[in-house]
């Protein structure tokens, strides 16, 4: 259904920023002298956990939905997602006043289901496998004519995700590096194209759970590898990187590093305790890379995209 | 040791603001469309959980320590506190380069003890009673000549605490009401004098756990009542209101409302889940008053001081 190549240029990201601005938060950039002292760097945390819906996903989904021409939009939109992208698409569709069909695995967290419902979207449940999700989504599209808004292979989604990096670079001068997690690669592509376009000398580094390290393996091998994954607690990063995303990553990204499960939990807890903000495990992966000294940051200025803050407070990783 | 009357005027708060500005954060004011929808009001949350040391206490302690003349300062400072004020005084003394003696109950949380130690203060442990704390503090002062920095009866402390309200009123136009919790009354006095001086028509409302409602009882009786308290989980608000504080409260405060323990926990959790920020139980008391409809806010613009974010993540109230 998708072409293997996606184009992404900075003009598309600029256009996305103009398009989505009325519908998203310009999230703050926070700093912590304690975390600076601990890392020997100046860290600038872009708080997408404060974004609409609690995650950066609002940016890409909103851009994709509002990029449709009226004829296409009237057909409605569809996607499959167990997480933040599904509710972001549902919210964007509601804002635009068009139908949304969200395919969700039958074992999705109730809070995620309620979020999608609250935006008035149609939910289609399916078996919790990638194949079942894709099949159910294709069926919905065949039946309704809805437009697929893929969570990371869609170039409008990537362009929208890149607007977070634009804001970081507008708010913080002289950044040496920008760090974000990588799952499917939508955020990483947007971030890399935005950051390198605004500041060509900047380094773009992605962090990935070692238990879901297909992007790191692919990056270092120079070809797309879909590895059989072990379980990672960073549930937002279990996806394999997309083929169109990987092409952009190869062109723009400087490095992809991996982190342990233990470091992810420790990073999340440290951010909660020190910065007094709630970030989800997937959002803590960048700081986990700093804890584990995977990125040389001493004396450097680093922008870190904290991707989301949707956490089940009844199931915290340190109370399990 | 303290006179029963404290004077507090807006000039003192303005002076405090100039004095402490290099040493504290100007904390952000956050909003939440969900909490606005839920309350029918426009709520502006002043995030003192992001303040140095994780609580507004840095403001008052820093002002008190930096208000001392050099001769007095050389004698060092002393206080008794099981919570955020102790580490705030320790931090301010370290910034000024003078000794600090902090009397702490022997059952203080380890994390609080470590915070005080990290600023190089001398810790004196005592039995966990108010009388033992005061006696131990008096003894330290007799022995060392240190100056007492009382956590809420000191007018420099009150003036410092009032600077949070100044910032709220600078950042947010047309506020109808400002809400903060009341324990000893230091924050409430500073908030009330600041808010009424800047905007005389504003209402100032305090919220207090019904299990520690001496301030509400006193306010409505028109005389200081030190009631025998039941236990409240809002550990920062277990103190009786001070006599000098009560005099100011009678003059400037519009109402003091009380909230249930259950509402405090629910308010804390709602703020965590919705705003993605970590606030402590004592900080959630103002929003608990909104949950319980104790304050008429429909259609109004309300500033809410979120007082702190120091929480033991291993002992959350909903996992007990």
XYZ file of C-alpha atoms in Angstrom:
640
model
C 0.000 0.000 0.000
C 2.996 2.312 0.639
C 5.755 3.043 -1.778
C 9.111 1.993 -0.336
C 10.549 5.518 -0.607
C 9.364 8.630 1.153
C 10.599 12.087 0.387
C 11.158 14.472 3.235
C 12.608 17.928 2.918
C 12.754 20.902 5.213
C 10.109 22.810 3.253
C 7.638 20.063 4.141
C 8.547 20.402 7.824
C 8.157 24.192 7.710
C 4.791 23.764 6.020
C 3.784 21.211 8.633
C 4.669 23.636 11.396
C 2.437 26.324 9.929
C -0.357 23.811 9.349
C -0.441 22.256 12.812
C 0.384 25.282 14.941
C -3.256 26.075 15.866
C -3.805 22.492 17.003
C -0.736 21.615 19.041
C 1.163 22.948 22.037
C 4.481 24.639 21.634
C 5.978 22.563 24.422
C 8.586 23.983 26.792
C 12.268 23.130 26.865
C 13.336 22.350 30.434
C 16.788 22.074 31.959
C 18.105 20.538 35.164
C 21.329 21.660 36.818
C 21.528 18.258 38.544
C 21.343 16.329 35.305
C 23.821 18.754 33.751
C 26.228 18.129 36.624
C 25.721 14.375 36.372
C 26.405 14.306 32.625
C 29.010 17.045 32.274
C 26.867 18.434 29.462
C 24.155 21.056 29.016
C 20.962 19.123 28.423
C 17.846 20.713 26.961
C 14.759 18.549 27.322
C 11.967 19.139 24.804
C 8.857 18.172 26.745
C 6.583 16.421 24.275
C 5.113 14.626 27.275
C 3.208 17.919 27.664
C 1.996 17.743 24.044
C -1.717 17.315 23.232
C -2.565 13.697 23.942
C 0.630 13.362 25.969
C 2.991 12.605 23.080
C 4.722 14.073 20.003
C 2.429 11.895 17.873
C -0.081 14.773 17.756
C 2.303 16.622 15.453
C 2.574 14.039 12.694
C -1.019 12.853 12.845
C -2.371 16.391 12.714
C -0.169 17.293 9.784
C -1.175 14.184 7.856
C -4.905 14.670 8.465
C -4.823 18.387 7.643
C -2.707 17.794 4.523
C -5.530 15.850 2.856
C -7.527 17.735 0.262
C -11.228 18.036 1.008
C -12.243 15.232 -1.337
C -9.817 12.788 0.240
C -10.594 13.993 3.754
C -14.284 13.284 3.308
C -13.411 9.596 2.904
C -12.107 9.583 6.446
C -8.808 8.238 7.775
C -7.657 4.908 9.152
C -4.658 3.589 11.013
C -3.573 0.753 13.235
C -1.952 1.536 16.553
C -1.946 0.252 20.091
C -0.542 3.482 21.388
C -0.287 7.218 21.032
C -0.558 7.442 17.220
C -4.078 6.011 17.217
C -5.469 8.593 19.573
C -3.514 11.334 17.798
C -5.159 10.411 14.485
C -8.553 10.199 16.180
C -8.047 13.652 17.679
C -6.896 15.184 14.393
C -9.870 13.670 12.545
C -12.223 15.088 15.124
C -10.635 18.518 14.731
C -11.095 18.271 10.973
C -14.613 16.875 11.350
C -14.022 13.658 9.413
C -14.435 9.965 10.316
C -11.530 8.008 11.801
C -11.170 4.218 11.975
C -8.566 3.014 14.454
C -7.527 -0.637 14.433
C -6.367 -1.627 17.911
C -5.087 -4.951 19.243
C -7.629 -6.622 21.512
C -5.151 -6.432 24.402
C -4.715 -2.645 24.205
C -4.591 -0.810 27.504
C -8.054 0.384 28.523
C -6.797 3.926 28.962
C -5.649 3.976 25.318
C -9.000 2.626 24.138
C -10.840 5.261 26.143
C -8.629 7.991 24.680
C -9.510 6.936 21.124
C -13.205 6.632 22.031
C -13.184 10.083 23.609
C -12.429 11.573 20.186
C -15.399 9.790 18.651
C -13.383 7.458 16.428
C -14.559 4.023 15.260
C -12.474 1.315 16.885
C -11.862 -2.024 15.176
C -10.305 -4.609 17.448
C -8.002 -7.298 16.087
C -5.637 -10.006 17.254
C -2.475 -8.541 18.789
C -0.111 -9.337 15.923
C 1.386 -7.082 13.288
C -0.142 -9.189 10.496
C -3.614 -9.033 12.034
C -3.327 -5.283 12.508
C -2.347 -4.696 8.911
C -5.029 -7.050 7.599
C -7.752 -5.435 9.712
C -6.644 -1.989 8.616
C -6.628 -3.001 4.936
C -10.122 -4.417 5.359
C -11.402 -1.205 6.929
C -9.882 0.815 4.104
C -11.360 -1.492 1.439
C -14.780 -1.189 3.048
C -14.838 2.526 3.849
C -12.443 4.089 1.368
C -10.630 5.743 4.257
C -7.106 7.087 3.745
C -4.319 5.264 5.585
C -2.291 7.431 7.967
C 0.652 5.149 8.657
C 2.312 5.910 11.961
C 5.829 6.416 10.616
C 6.128 5.624 6.867
C 3.892 8.533 5.879
C 5.927 11.579 4.831
C 3.384 14.026 6.267
C 3.680 12.200 9.570
C 7.471 12.439 9.444
C 7.288 16.139 8.552
C 4.983 16.799 11.485
C 7.233 14.957 13.917
C 10.142 17.092 12.706
C 8.500 20.249 14.038
C 9.557 19.370 17.594
C 13.212 19.646 16.561
C 12.491 22.947 14.803
C 11.211 24.333 18.094
C 14.205 23.028 20.042
C 16.589 24.706 17.627
C 14.582 27.929 17.750
C 14.655 27.937 21.553
C 18.227 26.785 22.185
C 21.305 28.249 20.528
C 24.502 26.446 19.569
C 23.300 22.885 20.028
C 25.979 20.293 19.311
C 23.721 17.272 19.181
C 20.058 16.301 19.210
C 19.003 12.935 20.605
C 15.732 11.064 20.183
C 14.547 7.477 20.412
C 13.900 5.358 17.344
C 11.093 2.848 16.827
C 9.595 2.978 13.338
C 11.679 6.042 12.575
C 9.064 8.736 11.988
C 10.332 11.032 14.718
C 13.969 10.318 13.897
C 13.529 11.189 10.205
C 11.706 14.419 10.967
C 14.210 15.354 13.642
C 17.235 14.605 11.481
C 16.044 16.508 8.419
C 14.932 19.473 10.524
C 18.082 19.658 12.637
C 20.556 19.239 9.765
C 18.657 21.753 7.644
C 18.702 24.427 10.328
C 22.188 23.663 11.617
C 24.250 21.496 9.248
C 27.060 20.919 11.762
C 24.714 19.400 14.385
C 24.974 15.692 15.172
C 21.786 13.610 15.230
C 21.929 10.517 17.419
C 19.143 8.016 18.044
C 18.784 5.722 21.035
C 17.144 2.310 20.909
C 16.555 -0.481 23.427
C 19.182 -3.179 22.902
C 16.274 -5.633 23.032
C 14.738 -4.007 19.937
C 17.885 -2.940 18.111
C 16.878 -3.459 14.486
C 17.515 0.205 13.660
C 20.997 0.138 15.202
C 21.813 -3.147 13.469
C 20.528 -1.850 10.156
C 22.375 1.444 10.533
C 25.713 -0.218 11.227
C 25.238 -2.911 8.572
C 24.171 -0.377 5.962
C 21.095 -2.407 5.019
C 17.656 -2.918 6.480
C 17.649 -5.793 8.976
C 14.429 -6.886 10.613
C 15.783 -8.766 13.570
C 13.771 -11.085 15.749
C 13.254 -9.008 18.843
C 13.384 -9.766 22.475
C 10.872 -8.091 24.729
C 11.489 -4.465 25.653
C 9.620 -2.540 28.332
C 9.818 0.513 26.062
C 6.536 -0.392 24.376
C 6.612 2.541 21.973
C 9.828 1.275 20.390
C 8.970 -2.334 19.610
C 8.257 -1.597 15.945
C 10.747 -2.354 13.203
C 12.135 0.686 11.431
C 10.335 1.430 8.160
C 12.028 1.079 4.787
C 11.372 4.682 3.693
C 12.508 5.833 7.121
C 15.731 3.841 6.890
C 16.675 5.522 3.622
C 16.398 8.930 5.283
C 18.191 7.737 8.416
C 21.153 6.528 6.350
C 21.419 9.939 4.764
C 21.021 12.197 7.829
C 21.679 10.376 11.106
C 25.137 10.267 12.719
C 24.724 7.320 15.050
C 22.250 4.924 16.638
C 23.177 3.625 20.079
C 21.527 0.965 22.220
C 20.609 0.892 25.904
C 19.785 -1.765 28.461
C 16.346 -2.319 29.943
C 17.761 -1.500 33.380
C 19.077 1.862 32.179
C 15.696 2.733 30.661
C 13.937 2.233 33.997
C 16.659 4.110 35.856
C 16.522 6.977 33.360
C 12.746 7.247 33.660
C 12.927 7.302 37.446
C 15.769 9.832 37.476
C 13.808 12.183 35.224
C 10.723 11.849 37.452
C 12.680 12.468 40.640
C 14.943 15.203 39.407
C 12.824 17.103 36.911
C 9.420 16.380 38.490
C 7.925 15.478 35.153
C 6.276 12.279 34.020
C 7.807 10.613 31.002
C 7.039 7.165 29.689
C 9.656 4.442 29.346
C 10.051 4.967 25.600
C 10.739 8.646 26.259
C 13.496 7.844 28.762
C 15.602 5.907 26.254
C 17.600 8.975 25.147
C 18.575 9.799 28.706
C 19.355 6.108 29.301
C 21.983 6.435 26.580
C 23.540 9.306 28.518
C 23.477 7.300 31.767
C 25.257 4.457 30.006
C 27.827 6.806 28.411
C 26.839 5.768 24.925
C 27.145 9.312 23.565
C 30.142 11.588 24.081
C 28.545 14.690 25.544
C 31.113 16.184 27.925
C 31.147 19.946 27.478
C 28.470 19.726 24.790
C 24.997 21.170 24.391
C 22.433 18.466 23.696
C 18.759 18.687 22.802
C 16.789 15.663 23.983
C 13.281 14.973 22.760
C 11.176 13.551 25.594
C 8.616 11.869 23.427
C 5.675 11.200 25.721
C 4.233 10.884 29.183
C 1.445 8.326 28.966
C 2.058 5.974 31.859
C -0.150 3.534 33.740
C 0.356 4.783 37.302
C -0.866 1.470 38.662
C 1.945 -0.429 36.941
C 5.189 1.461 37.448
C 8.304 -0.506 36.515
C 9.860 -0.173 39.984
C 6.769 -1.499 41.769
C 6.510 -4.672 39.697
C 11.964 33.695 70.583
C 9.565 35.206 68.021
C 7.388 38.216 68.503
C 3.722 37.352 67.999
C 3.304 39.934 65.213
C 5.048 39.966 61.874
C 4.844 42.799 59.437
C 4.598 42.055 55.776
C 4.145 44.598 53.039
C 4.462 44.503 49.308
C 7.730 46.448 49.329
C 9.291 43.583 51.286
C 8.052 41.111 48.678
C 9.400 43.222 45.810
C 12.745 43.472 47.624
C 12.725 39.736 48.196
C 12.159 39.130 44.512
C 15.171 41.249 43.556
C 17.281 39.573 46.239
C 16.530 35.955 45.404
C 16.240 36.183 41.640
C 19.811 34.989 40.939
C 19.305 31.951 43.164
C 15.891 30.605 42.202
C 14.036 29.474 39.122
C 11.333 31.573 37.596
C 9.023 28.586 37.351
C 6.587 28.147 34.468
C 2.820 28.552 34.609
C 1.151 25.566 32.943
C -2.422 25.073 31.795
C -4.483 22.030 30.897
C -7.487 22.156 28.619
C -8.762 18.939 30.204
C -8.677 20.365 33.710
C -10.241 23.564 32.408
C -13.068 21.565 30.863
C -13.506 19.532 34.030
C -13.700 22.616 36.253
C -15.467 25.084 33.965
C -12.706 27.542 34.853
C -9.379 28.682 33.404
C -6.736 27.252 35.692
C -3.149 28.522 35.733
C -0.785 26.246 37.614
C 2.358 27.858 39.036
C 4.856 25.018 39.027
C 6.899 25.403 42.187
C 7.472 21.651 41.989
C 10.082 22.725 39.414
C 11.656 25.168 41.886
C 15.208 24.653 43.211
C 15.019 21.833 45.745
C 11.613 20.855 44.355
C 9.513 23.301 46.403
C 8.608 26.980 46.856
C 10.520 26.872 50.167
C 13.676 27.946 48.296
C 12.132 31.405 47.910
C 11.565 32.212 51.558
C 14.691 30.533 52.890
C 16.898 32.264 50.350
C 15.366 35.634 51.103
C 15.795 35.176 54.860
C 19.408 34.039 54.603
C 20.378 36.788 52.155
C 18.574 39.443 54.209
C 20.988 38.979 57.122
C 23.714 41.586 57.456
C 27.258 40.246 57.260
C 27.791 40.266 61.022
C 24.653 38.269 61.681
C 25.275 35.977 58.730
C 28.697 34.986 60.046
C 26.970 33.485 63.082
C 25.258 30.995 60.779
C 21.603 30.014 60.598
C 19.472 27.367 62.259
C 16.032 25.896 61.763
C 14.003 22.839 62.529
C 12.236 21.018 59.717
C 11.468 17.529 58.601
C 10.768 18.651 55.101
C 11.539 21.074 52.324
C 12.327 24.148 54.456
C 15.340 22.480 56.068
C 17.042 21.701 52.796
C 16.076 25.131 51.441
C 17.833 26.831 54.383
C 20.823 24.523 53.971
C 21.029 25.395 50.294
C 20.721 29.142 50.906
C 23.426 29.017 53.600
C 25.726 27.178 51.244
C 25.121 29.806 48.559
C 25.972 32.520 51.072
C 28.952 30.569 52.430
C 27.782 30.454 56.054
C 27.124 27.583 58.471
C 23.664 26.033 58.748
C 22.320 23.858 61.562
C 19.224 21.879 60.691
C 17.287 20.112 63.442
C 15.495 17.103 61.996
C 13.268 14.512 63.641
C 14.993 11.157 63.950
C 12.313 9.598 61.716
C 12.889 11.973 58.798
C 12.829 10.410 55.357
C 16.339 9.410 54.277
C 15.977 11.338 51.047
C 15.343 14.547 53.033
C 18.348 13.893 55.258
C 20.544 13.317 52.226
C 19.305 16.552 50.650
C 20.318 18.557 53.726
C 23.671 16.756 53.927
C 24.332 17.417 50.249
C 24.420 21.156 51.015
C 27.000 20.637 53.752
C 24.739 21.601 56.665
C 25.126 20.303 60.215
C 22.232 18.027 61.096
C 21.009 17.681 64.679
C 18.566 14.809 65.148
C 15.837 14.973 67.788
C 12.745 13.121 68.900
C 9.885 13.515 66.413
C 7.758 15.928 68.427
C 7.212 19.651 68.009
C 8.495 20.309 71.556
C 11.671 18.296 70.991
C 12.291 20.089 67.711
C 11.952 23.510 69.265
C 14.089 22.566 72.262
C 16.845 21.125 70.097
C 16.791 24.185 67.883
C 16.974 26.537 70.887
C 19.916 24.561 72.217
C 21.779 24.778 68.908
C 21.176 28.515 68.814
C 22.335 28.971 72.421
C 25.494 27.027 71.682
C 26.407 28.443 68.279
C 24.829 31.887 68.218
C 23.145 30.952 64.927
C 20.154 32.986 63.712
C 16.791 31.217 63.667
C 15.117 31.032 60.256
C 11.626 29.944 61.242
C 9.830 28.150 58.442
C 6.755 30.387 58.405
C 6.711 32.985 61.229
C 9.729 34.836 59.831
C 8.682 37.874 57.770
C 11.564 37.474 55.325
C 10.414 33.910 54.742
C 6.846 35.106 54.127
C 8.086 37.830 51.778
C 10.107 35.311 49.808
C 7.180 32.927 49.494
C 5.083 35.816 48.148
C 7.297 36.105 45.087
C 5.623 33.068 43.500
C 2.318 34.949 43.419
C 4.059 38.007 41.968
C 5.238 35.880 39.069
C 1.795 34.351 38.534
C 0.236 37.801 38.347
C 2.967 39.004 36.001
C 2.423 36.022 33.706
C -1.377 35.780 33.766
C -3.752 38.690 33.208
C -7.158 39.217 34.792
C -6.963 36.565 37.477
C -10.107 36.357 39.596
C -8.693 34.195 42.356
C -5.440 32.708 43.580
C -5.449 29.446 45.526
C -2.734 27.914 47.677
C -2.536 25.415 50.537
C -2.085 26.501 54.129
C 0.010 24.797 56.780
C 1.937 27.259 58.963
C 0.799 30.101 56.733
C 4.076 31.424 55.325
C 3.109 30.874 51.705
C -0.459 32.017 52.276
C 0.634 35.315 53.859
C 3.120 36.072 51.109
C 0.622 35.090 48.431
C -2.207 37.148 49.915
C -0.195 40.339 50.411
C 1.376 40.057 46.961
C -1.854 39.280 45.132
C -3.984 41.926 46.872
C -1.279 44.556 46.404
C -0.965 43.925 42.681
C -4.669 43.348 42.041
C -6.888 44.519 44.916
C -10.049 42.910 43.490
C -8.514 39.412 43.423
C -9.791 36.780 45.838
C -7.288 34.765 47.861
C -8.469 31.337 48.959
C -6.526 28.751 50.916
C -7.135 25.011 50.982
C -6.403 22.780 53.949
C -6.868 19.070 54.706
C -10.013 18.640 56.821
C -7.866 16.428 59.044
C -5.609 19.407 59.832
C -8.115 22.226 59.675
C -6.833 24.559 62.398
C -6.407 27.417 59.932
C -9.958 27.044 58.593
C -11.359 26.758 62.107
C -9.399 29.792 63.256
C -10.367 31.797 60.187
C -14.072 31.164 60.629
C -13.976 31.629 64.421
C -11.993 34.851 64.149
C -9.441 33.688 66.717
C -6.458 31.374 66.681
C -7.491 27.791 67.442
C -4.881 25.067 67.749
C -7.025 22.007 67.272
C -5.929 18.513 68.056
C -5.303 17.095 64.632
C -6.072 13.842 63.021
C -3.511 12.374 60.672
C -3.301 13.827 57.167
C -1.352 12.326 54.300
C -0.480 15.873 53.235
C 2.646 15.882 55.379
C 3.625 19.435 54.524
C 0.397 20.779 56.042
C 0.395 19.156 59.463
C 1.721 22.291 61.186
C -0.537 24.652 63.091
C -0.863 28.104 61.599
C 1.467 30.657 63.209
C 0.168 33.560 65.292
C 1.845 36.279 63.187
C 0.633 34.506 60.082
C -2.935 34.374 61.346
C -3.005 38.135 61.855
C -2.085 38.647 58.207
C -4.490 35.949 57.052
C -7.387 37.652 58.849
C -6.574 40.876 57.061
C -5.991 39.619 53.521
C -7.497 36.182 52.895
C -11.041 35.722 51.561
C -11.681 32.121 52.530
C -10.119 28.908 53.788
C -11.763 25.687 52.617
C -11.128 22.099 53.651
C -10.720 18.925 51.620
C -10.915 15.205 52.269
C -7.944 12.855 52.250
C -9.519 10.958 49.374
C -9.772 14.127 47.272
C -6.123 14.965 47.943
C -4.977 11.616 46.552
C -7.342 11.882 43.605
C -6.166 15.433 42.879
C -2.522 14.397 42.967
C -3.154 11.507 40.630
C -5.243 13.605 38.244
C -2.482 16.211 38.002
C 0.111 13.503 37.328
C -2.009 11.814 34.668
C -3.331 14.901 32.962
C -0.505 17.406 33.254
C 2.374 14.895 33.292
C 4.009 16.638 36.202
C 4.925 15.318 39.623
C 3.406 17.150 42.553
C 3.434 16.050 46.163
C 0.273 15.445 48.181
C 0.488 18.802 49.957
C 0.679 20.504 46.588
C -2.478 18.782 45.356
C -4.684 20.203 48.105
C -5.673 23.290 46.095
C -6.850 21.191 43.173
C -8.604 18.848 45.618
C -10.706 21.848 46.670
C -11.710 22.313 43.030
C -12.570 18.609 42.665
C -14.778 18.850 45.734
C -16.455 22.059 44.503
C -15.321 24.003 47.542
C -14.548 27.117 45.526
C -16.915 28.759 43.031
C -14.773 28.941 39.914
C -17.165 28.548 36.985
C -16.165 31.020 34.284
C -13.328 32.356 36.425
C -9.570 32.581 35.980
C -7.715 30.981 38.867
C -4.018 30.894 39.717
C -3.049 27.762 41.633
C 0.289 27.461 43.370
C 1.596 23.906 43.057
C 3.900 24.022 46.031
C 6.264 21.112 45.554
C 7.141 17.829 43.906
C 9.185 15.867 46.414
C 7.640 12.422 46.441
C 8.901 9.021 47.502
C 8.297 7.050 44.308
C 8.450 3.791 46.257
C 5.492 4.806 48.427
C 2.788 6.269 46.213
C -0.577 6.682 47.918
C -2.430 4.540 45.370
C -0.020 1.603 45.739
C -0.319 1.408 49.531
